[in-house]
Steps between C-alpha positions, in 0.01 A plus 500: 500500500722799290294742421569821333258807445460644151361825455159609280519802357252714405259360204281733277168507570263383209380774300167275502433628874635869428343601157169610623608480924605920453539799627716307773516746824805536731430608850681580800344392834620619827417650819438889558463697819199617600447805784252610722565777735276265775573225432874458347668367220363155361641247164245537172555247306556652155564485118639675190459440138866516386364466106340332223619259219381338201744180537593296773819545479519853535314497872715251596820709390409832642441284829850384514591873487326630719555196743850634518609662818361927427280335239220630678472915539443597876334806341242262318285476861680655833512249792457212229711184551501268183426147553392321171509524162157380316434418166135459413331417123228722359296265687617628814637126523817424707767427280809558700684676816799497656661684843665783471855460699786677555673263283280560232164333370395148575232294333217404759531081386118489375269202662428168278145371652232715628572226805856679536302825486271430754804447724682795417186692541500329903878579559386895389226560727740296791772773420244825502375391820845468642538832332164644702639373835901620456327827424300507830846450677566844315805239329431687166756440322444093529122579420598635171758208415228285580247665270766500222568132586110447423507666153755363363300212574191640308759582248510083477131521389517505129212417306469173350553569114822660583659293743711288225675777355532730852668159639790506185532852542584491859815221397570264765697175463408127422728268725647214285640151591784479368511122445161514328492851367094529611396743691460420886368823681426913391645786648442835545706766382547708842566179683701406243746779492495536885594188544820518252570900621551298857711244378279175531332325285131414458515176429824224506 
């Protein structure tokens, strides 16, 4: 079969679910650096609130700039290392998050069943407790890439009413057969682009 992936951009999202959805919040969670003088240094897991908006649109833009590499001012909270952008409704409601990389942002691809979140919400607590046993070999540095591993995958947990528009705004690709022009499989952005950036393709 000849396949060939075609790429969905961003869509709007209905002013239906963002008229009355406001303020949106834009937070920056992370890990800071705790110290005792007994008993040592230890990760907190942290978060800042980057700002307020009235539309959507607005949090999501100020994310994208401050998801850029210096984005985030070391001064804002010494010792803190940046992990996820958040975007919450005025109903403290998950409505979108993405990683923080040195690349730039990327859009956490939100679940699409409370079944899928139930899994992601497994894989998590797997990764933390990998995290909790790297950091009893004193191997902190995998501990922490482990803990940001896991909340990226919280970052997955959108909340229901939002998880349409979170899943156009995080693009992504529909794979087409060529000889019928339907669509035959979904793809993920990040895979996506990896895959091309190495030279291979997805799907032949």
């Amino acid at each position: 079969m000849n396949t060939h992936v075609v790429s969905r951009f961003p869509i709007e999202v209905p002013s239906a679910l963002t008229a009355y959805a406001g303020p949106f919040s834009l937070s920056c969670a992370g890990e800071a650096a705790a110290h005792d003088p007994d008993l040592g240094a230890w990760p907190v897991q942290s978060s800042i609130l980057l700002g307020r908006f009235r539309r959507f649109g607005e949090a999501t833009a100020c994310a994208l700039r401050r998801g850029r590499q210096g984005g985030i001012r070391a001064d804002l909270l010494p010792g803190f290392t940046p992990s996820l952008l958040i975007i919450t409704d005025g109903q403290q409601r998950l409505c979108l998050a993405g990683r923080i990389t040195p690349t730039g942002l990327i859009w956490c691809e939100p679940v699409a069943t409370d079944r899928e979140a139930w899994h992601v919400v497994q894989e998590a607590c797997r990764l933390r407790a990998q995290a909790m046993a790297a950091l009893d070999r004193d191997d902190h540095a995998e501990a922490q890439a482990l803990r940001f591993r896991a909340a990226a995958l919280d970052g997955r947990l959108v909340h229901s009413c939002w998880r349409k528009a979170a899943a156009g705004l995080c693009g992504g690709g529909h794979v087409l057969d060529l000889g019928t022009d339907e669509t035959v499989d979904r793809v993920s952005t990040d895979c996506w682009l990896s895959t091309a950036l190495a030279g291979g393709g997805a799907h032949a």
